[in-house]
Every structure is written in structure tokens, then in C-alpha cells.
N, CA, C and O atoms as a printed pandas DataFrame, in Angstrom:
     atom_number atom_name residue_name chain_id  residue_number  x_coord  y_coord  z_coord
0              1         N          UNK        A               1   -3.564  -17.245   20.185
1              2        CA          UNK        A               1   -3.336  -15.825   19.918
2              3         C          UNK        A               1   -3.221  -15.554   18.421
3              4         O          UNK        A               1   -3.673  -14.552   17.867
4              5         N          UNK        A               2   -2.573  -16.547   17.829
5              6        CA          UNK        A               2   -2.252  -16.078   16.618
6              7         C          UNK        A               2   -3.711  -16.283   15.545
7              8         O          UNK        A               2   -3.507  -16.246   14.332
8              9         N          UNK        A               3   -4.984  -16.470   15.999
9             10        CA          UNK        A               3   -5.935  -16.709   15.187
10            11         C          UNK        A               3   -6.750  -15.767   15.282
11            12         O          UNK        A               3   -7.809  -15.968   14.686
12            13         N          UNK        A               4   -6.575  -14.027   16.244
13            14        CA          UNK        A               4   -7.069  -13.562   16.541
14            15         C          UNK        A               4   -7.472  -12.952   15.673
15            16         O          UNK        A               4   -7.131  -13.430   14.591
16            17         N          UNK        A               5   -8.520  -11.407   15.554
17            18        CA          UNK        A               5   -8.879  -10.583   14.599
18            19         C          UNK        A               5   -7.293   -9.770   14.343
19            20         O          UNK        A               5   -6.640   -9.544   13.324
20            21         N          UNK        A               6   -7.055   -9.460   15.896
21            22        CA          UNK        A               6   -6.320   -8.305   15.894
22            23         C          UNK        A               6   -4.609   -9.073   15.174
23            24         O          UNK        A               6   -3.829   -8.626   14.333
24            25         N          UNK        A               7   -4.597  -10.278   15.943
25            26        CA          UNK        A               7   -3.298  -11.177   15.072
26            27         C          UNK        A               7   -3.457  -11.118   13.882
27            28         O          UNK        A               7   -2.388  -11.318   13.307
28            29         N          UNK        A               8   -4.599  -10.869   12.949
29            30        CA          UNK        A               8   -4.828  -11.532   11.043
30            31         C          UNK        A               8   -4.425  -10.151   10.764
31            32         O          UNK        A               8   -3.424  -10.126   10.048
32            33         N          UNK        A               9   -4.909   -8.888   11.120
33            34        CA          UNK        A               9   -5.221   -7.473   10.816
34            35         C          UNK        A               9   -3.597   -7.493   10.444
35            36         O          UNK        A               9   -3.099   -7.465    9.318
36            37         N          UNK        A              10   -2.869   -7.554   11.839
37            38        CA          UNK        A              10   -1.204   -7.035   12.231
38            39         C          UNK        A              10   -0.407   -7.798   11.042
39            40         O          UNK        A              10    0.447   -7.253   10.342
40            41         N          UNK        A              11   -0.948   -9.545   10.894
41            42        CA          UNK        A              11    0.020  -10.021    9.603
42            43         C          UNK        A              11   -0.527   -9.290    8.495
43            44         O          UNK        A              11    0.414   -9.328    7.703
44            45         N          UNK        A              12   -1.480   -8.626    7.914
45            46        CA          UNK        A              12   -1.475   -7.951    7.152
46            47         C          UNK        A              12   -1.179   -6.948    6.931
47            48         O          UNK        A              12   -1.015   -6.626    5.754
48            49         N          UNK        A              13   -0.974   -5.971    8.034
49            50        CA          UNK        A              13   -0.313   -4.931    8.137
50            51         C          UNK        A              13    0.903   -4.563    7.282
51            52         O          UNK        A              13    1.210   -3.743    6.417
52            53         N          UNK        A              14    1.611   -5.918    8.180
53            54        CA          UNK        A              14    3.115   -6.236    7.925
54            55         C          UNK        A              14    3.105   -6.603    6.268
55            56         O          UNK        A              14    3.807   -5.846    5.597
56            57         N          UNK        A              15    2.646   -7.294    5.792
57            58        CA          UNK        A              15    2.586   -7.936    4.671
58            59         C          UNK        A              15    2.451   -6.761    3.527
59            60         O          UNK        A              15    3.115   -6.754    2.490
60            61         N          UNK        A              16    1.519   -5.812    3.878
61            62        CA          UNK        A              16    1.153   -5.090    2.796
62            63         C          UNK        A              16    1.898   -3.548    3.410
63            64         O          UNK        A              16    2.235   -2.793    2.499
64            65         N          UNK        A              17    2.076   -3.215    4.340
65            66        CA          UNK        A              17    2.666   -2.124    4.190
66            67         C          UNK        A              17    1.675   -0.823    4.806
67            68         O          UNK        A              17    2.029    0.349    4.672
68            69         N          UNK        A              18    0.842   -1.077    5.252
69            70        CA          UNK        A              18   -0.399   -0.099    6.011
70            71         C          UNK        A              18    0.508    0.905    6.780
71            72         O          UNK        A              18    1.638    0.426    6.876
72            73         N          UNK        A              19    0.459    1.505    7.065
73            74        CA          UNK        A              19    0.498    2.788    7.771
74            75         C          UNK        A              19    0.096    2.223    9.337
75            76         O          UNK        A              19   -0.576    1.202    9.481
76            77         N          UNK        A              20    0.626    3.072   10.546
77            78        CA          UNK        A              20   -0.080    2.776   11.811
78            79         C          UNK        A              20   -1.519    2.956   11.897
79            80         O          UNK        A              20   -2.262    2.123   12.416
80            81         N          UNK        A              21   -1.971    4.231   11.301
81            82        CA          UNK        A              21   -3.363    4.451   11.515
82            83         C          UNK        A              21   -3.866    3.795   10.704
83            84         O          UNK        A              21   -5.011    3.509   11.054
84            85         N          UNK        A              22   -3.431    3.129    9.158
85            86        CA          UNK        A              22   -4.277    2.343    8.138
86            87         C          UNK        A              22   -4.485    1.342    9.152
87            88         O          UNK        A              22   -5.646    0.979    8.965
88            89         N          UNK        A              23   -4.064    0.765   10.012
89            90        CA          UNK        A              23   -3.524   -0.511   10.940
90            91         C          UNK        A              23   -4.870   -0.465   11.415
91            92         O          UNK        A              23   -5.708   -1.362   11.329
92            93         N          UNK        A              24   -5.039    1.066   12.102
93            94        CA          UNK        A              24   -6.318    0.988   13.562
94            95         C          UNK        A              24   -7.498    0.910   12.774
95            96         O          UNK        A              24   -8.231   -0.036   13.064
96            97         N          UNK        A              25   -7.899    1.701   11.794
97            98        CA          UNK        A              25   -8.483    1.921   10.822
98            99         C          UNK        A              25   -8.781    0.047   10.443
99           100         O          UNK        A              25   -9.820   -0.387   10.940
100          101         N          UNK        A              26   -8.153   -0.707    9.839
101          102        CA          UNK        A              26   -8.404   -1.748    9.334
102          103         C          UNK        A              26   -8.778   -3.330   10.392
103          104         O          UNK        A              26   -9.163   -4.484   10.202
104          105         N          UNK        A              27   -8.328   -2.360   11.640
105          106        CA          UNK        A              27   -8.980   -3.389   12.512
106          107         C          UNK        A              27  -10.835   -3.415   13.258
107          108         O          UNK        A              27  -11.597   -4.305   13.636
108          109         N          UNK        A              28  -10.903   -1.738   13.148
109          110        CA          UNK        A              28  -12.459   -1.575   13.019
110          111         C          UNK        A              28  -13.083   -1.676   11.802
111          112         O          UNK        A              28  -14.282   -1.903   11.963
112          113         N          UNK        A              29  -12.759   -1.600   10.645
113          114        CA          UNK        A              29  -13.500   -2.201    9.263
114          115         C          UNK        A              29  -13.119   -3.746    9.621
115          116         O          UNK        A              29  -14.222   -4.282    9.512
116          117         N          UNK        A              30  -12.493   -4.447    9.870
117          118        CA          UNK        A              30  -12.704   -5.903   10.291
118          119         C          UNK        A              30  -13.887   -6.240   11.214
119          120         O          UNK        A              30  -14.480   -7.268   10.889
120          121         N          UNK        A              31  -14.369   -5.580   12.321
121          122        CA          UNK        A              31  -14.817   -5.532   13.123
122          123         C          UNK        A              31  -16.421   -5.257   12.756
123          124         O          UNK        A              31  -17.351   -5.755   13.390
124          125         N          UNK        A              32  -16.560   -4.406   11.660
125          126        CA          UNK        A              32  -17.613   -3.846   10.972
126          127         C          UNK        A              32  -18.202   -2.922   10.840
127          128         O          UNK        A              32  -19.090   -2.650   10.032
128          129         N          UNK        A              33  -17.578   -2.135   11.940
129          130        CA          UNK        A              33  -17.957   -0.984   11.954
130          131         C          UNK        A              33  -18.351   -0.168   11.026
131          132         O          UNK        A              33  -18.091   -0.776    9.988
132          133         N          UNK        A              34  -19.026    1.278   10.622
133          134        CA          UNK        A              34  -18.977    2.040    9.724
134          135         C          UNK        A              34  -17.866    2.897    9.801
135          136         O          UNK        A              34  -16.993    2.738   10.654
136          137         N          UNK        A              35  -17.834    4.056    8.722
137          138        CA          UNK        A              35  -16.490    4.880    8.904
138          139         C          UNK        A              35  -17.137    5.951    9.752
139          140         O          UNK        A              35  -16.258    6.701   10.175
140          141         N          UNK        A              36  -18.578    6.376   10.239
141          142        CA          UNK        A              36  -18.882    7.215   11.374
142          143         C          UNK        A              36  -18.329    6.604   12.747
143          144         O          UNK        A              36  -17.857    7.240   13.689
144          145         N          UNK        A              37  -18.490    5.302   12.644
145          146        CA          UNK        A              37  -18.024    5.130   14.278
146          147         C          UNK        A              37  -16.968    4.717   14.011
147          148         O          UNK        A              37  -16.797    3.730   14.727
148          149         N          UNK        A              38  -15.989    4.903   13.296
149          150        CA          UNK        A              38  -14.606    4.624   13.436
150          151         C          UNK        A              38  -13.603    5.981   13.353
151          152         O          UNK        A              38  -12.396    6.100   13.564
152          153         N          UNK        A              39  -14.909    7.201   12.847
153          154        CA          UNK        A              39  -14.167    8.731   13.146
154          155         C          UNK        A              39  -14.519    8.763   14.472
155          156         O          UNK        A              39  -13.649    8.752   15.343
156          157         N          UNK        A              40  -15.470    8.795   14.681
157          158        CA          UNK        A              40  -15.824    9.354   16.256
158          159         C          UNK        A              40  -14.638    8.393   17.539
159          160         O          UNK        A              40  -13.835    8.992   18.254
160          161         N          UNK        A              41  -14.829    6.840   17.543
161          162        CA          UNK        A              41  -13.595    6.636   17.794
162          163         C          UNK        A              41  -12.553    6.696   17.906
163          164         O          UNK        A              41  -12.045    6.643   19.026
164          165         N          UNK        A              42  -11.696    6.854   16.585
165          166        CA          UNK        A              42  -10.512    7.542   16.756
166          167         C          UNK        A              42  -10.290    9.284   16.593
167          168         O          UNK        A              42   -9.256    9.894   16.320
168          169         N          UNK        A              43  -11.575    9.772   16.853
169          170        CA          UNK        A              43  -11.059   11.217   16.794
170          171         C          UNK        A              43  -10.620   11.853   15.328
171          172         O          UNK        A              43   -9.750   12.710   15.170
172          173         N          UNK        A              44  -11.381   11.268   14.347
173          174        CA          UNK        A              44  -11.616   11.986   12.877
174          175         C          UNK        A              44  -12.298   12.375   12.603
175          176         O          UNK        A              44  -13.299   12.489   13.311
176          177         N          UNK        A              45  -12.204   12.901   11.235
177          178        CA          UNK        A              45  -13.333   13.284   10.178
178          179         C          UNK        A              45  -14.034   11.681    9.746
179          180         O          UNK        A              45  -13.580   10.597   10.114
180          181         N          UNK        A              46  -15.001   11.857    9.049
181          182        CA          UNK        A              46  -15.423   10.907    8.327
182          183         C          UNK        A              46  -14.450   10.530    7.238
183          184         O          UNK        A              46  -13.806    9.499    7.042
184          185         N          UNK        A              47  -14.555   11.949    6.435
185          186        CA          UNK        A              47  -13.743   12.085    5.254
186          187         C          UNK        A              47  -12.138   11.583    5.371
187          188         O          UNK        A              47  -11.528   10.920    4.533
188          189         N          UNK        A              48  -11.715   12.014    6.452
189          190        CA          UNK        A              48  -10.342   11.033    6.525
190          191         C          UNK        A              48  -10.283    9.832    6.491
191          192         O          UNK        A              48   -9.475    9.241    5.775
192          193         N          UNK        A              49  -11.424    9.044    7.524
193          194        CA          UNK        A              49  -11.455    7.577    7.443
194          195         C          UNK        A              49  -11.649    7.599    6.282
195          196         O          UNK        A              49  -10.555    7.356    5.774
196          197         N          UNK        A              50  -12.610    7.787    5.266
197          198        CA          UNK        A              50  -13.020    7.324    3.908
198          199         C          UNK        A              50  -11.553    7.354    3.236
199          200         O          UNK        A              50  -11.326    6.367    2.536
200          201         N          UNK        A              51  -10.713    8.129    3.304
201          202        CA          UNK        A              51   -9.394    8.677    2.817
202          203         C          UNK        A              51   -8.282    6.820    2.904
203          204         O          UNK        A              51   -7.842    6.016    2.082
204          205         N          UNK        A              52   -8.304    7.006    4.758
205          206        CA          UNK        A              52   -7.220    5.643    4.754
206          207         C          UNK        A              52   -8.488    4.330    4.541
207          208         O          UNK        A              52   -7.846    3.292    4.696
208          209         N          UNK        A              53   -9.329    4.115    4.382
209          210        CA          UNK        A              53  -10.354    3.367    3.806
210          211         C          UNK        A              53   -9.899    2.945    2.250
211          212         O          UNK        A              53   -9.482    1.935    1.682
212          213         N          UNK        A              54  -10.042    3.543    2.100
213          214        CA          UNK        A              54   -9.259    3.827    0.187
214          215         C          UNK        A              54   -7.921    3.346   -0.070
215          216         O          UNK        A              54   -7.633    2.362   -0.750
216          217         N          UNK        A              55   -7.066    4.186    0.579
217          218        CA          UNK        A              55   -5.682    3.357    0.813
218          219         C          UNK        A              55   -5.244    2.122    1.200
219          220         O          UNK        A              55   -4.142    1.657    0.908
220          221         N          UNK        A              56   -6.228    1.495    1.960
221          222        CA          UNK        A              56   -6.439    0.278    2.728
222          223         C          UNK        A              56   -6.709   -0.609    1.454
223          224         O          UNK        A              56   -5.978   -1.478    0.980
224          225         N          UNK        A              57   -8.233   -0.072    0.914
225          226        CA          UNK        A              57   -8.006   -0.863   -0.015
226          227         C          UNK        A              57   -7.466   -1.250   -1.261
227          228         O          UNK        A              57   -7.626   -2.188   -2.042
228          229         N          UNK        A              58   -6.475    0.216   -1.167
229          230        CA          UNK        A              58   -5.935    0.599   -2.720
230          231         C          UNK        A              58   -4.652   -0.768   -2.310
231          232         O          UNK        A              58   -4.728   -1.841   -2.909
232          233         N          UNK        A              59   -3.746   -0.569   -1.441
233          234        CA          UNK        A              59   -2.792   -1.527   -0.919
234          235         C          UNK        A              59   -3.122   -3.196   -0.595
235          236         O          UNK        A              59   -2.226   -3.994   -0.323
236          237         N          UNK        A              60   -4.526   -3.545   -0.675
237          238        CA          UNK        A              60   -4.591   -4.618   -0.322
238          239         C          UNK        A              60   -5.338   -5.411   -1.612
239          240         O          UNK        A              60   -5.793   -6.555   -1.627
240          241         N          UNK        A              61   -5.304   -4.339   -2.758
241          242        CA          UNK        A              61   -5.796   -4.656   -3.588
242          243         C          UNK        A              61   -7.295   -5.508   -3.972
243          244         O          UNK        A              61   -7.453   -6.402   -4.804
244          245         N          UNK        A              62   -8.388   -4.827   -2.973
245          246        CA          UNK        A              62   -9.412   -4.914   -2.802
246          247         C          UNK        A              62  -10.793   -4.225   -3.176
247          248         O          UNK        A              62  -10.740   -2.997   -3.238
248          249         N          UNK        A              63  -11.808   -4.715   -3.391
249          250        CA          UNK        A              63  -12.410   -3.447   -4.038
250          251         C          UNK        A              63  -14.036   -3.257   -3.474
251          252         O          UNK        A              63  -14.969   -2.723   -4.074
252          253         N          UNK        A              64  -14.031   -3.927   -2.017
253          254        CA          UNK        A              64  -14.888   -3.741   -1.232
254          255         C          UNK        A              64  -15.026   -4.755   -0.134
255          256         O          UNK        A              64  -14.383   -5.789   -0.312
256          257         N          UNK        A              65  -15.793   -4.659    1.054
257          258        CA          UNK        A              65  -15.678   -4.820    2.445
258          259         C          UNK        A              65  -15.339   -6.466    2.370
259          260         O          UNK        A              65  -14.472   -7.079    2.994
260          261         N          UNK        A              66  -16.107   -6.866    1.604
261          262        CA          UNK        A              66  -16.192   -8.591    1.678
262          263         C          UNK        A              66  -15.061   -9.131    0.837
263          264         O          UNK        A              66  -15.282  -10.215    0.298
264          265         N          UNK        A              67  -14.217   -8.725    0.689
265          266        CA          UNK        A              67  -12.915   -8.550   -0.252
266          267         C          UNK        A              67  -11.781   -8.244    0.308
267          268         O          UNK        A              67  -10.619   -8.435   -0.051
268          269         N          UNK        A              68  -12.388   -7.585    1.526
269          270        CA          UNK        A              68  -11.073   -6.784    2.733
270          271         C          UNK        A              68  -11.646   -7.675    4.011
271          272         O          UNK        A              68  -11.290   -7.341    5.141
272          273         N          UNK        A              69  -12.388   -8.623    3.865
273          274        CA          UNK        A              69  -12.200   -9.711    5.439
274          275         C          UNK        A              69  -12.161  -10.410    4.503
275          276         O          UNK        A              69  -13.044   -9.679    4.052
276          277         N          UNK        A              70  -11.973  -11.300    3.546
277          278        CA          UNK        A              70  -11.614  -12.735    2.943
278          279         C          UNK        A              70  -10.142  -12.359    3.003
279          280         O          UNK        A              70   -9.355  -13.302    3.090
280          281         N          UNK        A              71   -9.534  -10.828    2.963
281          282        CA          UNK        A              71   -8.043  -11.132    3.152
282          283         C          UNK        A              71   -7.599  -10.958    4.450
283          284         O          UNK        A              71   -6.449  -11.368    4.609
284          285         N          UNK        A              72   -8.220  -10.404    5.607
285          286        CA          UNK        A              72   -8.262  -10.316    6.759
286          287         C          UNK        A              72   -8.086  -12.252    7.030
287          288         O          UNK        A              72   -7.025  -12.738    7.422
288          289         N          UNK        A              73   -8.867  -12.782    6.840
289          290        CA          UNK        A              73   -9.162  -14.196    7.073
290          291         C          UNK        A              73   -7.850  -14.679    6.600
291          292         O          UNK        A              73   -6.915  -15.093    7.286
292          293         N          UNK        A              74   -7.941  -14.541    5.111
293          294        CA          UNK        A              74   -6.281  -15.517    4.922
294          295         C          UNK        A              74   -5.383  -15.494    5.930
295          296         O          UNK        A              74   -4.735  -16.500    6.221
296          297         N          UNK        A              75   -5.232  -14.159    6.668
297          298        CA          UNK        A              75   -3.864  -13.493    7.612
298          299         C          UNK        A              75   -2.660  -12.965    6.350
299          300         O          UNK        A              75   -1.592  -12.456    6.691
């Protein structure tokens, strides 16, 4: 369990301080999704995802996708 996507996402969560929705949000950018199918999913704008997208990576101190799963990976 603990090697899961959704287990690495949650210790990072915790670690960095995400928000619940940065949470859901950062488990479909793990996943790969774009930020269209991760509004339509959770019932957003685009522009919002792009919003906690930003925050996600402003907090995880990242500065693009392959940067935000090498820290996904650490856990």
C-alpha cells in the first residue's frame, strides 16, 4: 500500500502542506492527465485547475511536470 500513486501523492500532501483540493488536483497531474480532464472531472474551470496547478507547484517547489513526479516518486 504504501508504494502506491495515491500513498506518494498523500505523503506529500502532508509534507508540503497542499490544500484538500491541491491533494485531488495533484493526484491526477501524477496520473497525467491534462488540466481539461482534471476540470471536467472534478467539476472546474480550467483556469482554476491552472490556479491550484501553480500552487502545487509554487509549494513543492517545482517548476514543471517532470519535476512534480520525481517528487511524487521520492514520497
Amino acid at each position: 500500500m504504501q508504494n502506491t500513486l495515491e500513498a506518494r501523492c498523500a505523503k506529500v500532501t502532508e509534507a508540503r502542506g497542499l490544500s484538500p483540493r491541491e491533494a485531488e488536483v495533484l493526484v491526477y497531474l501524477a496520473r497525467g492527465f491534462t488540466p481539461a480532464y482534471i476540470a471536467k472531472s472534478l467539476v472546474l474551470s480550467v483556469s482554476t485547475v491552472r490556479t491550484h496547478v501553480k500552487s502545487i507547484y509554487k509549494k513543492l517547489g517545482v517548476n514543471g511536470r517532470e519535476e512534480l513526479l520525481a517528487k511524487v516518486d521520492e514520497g
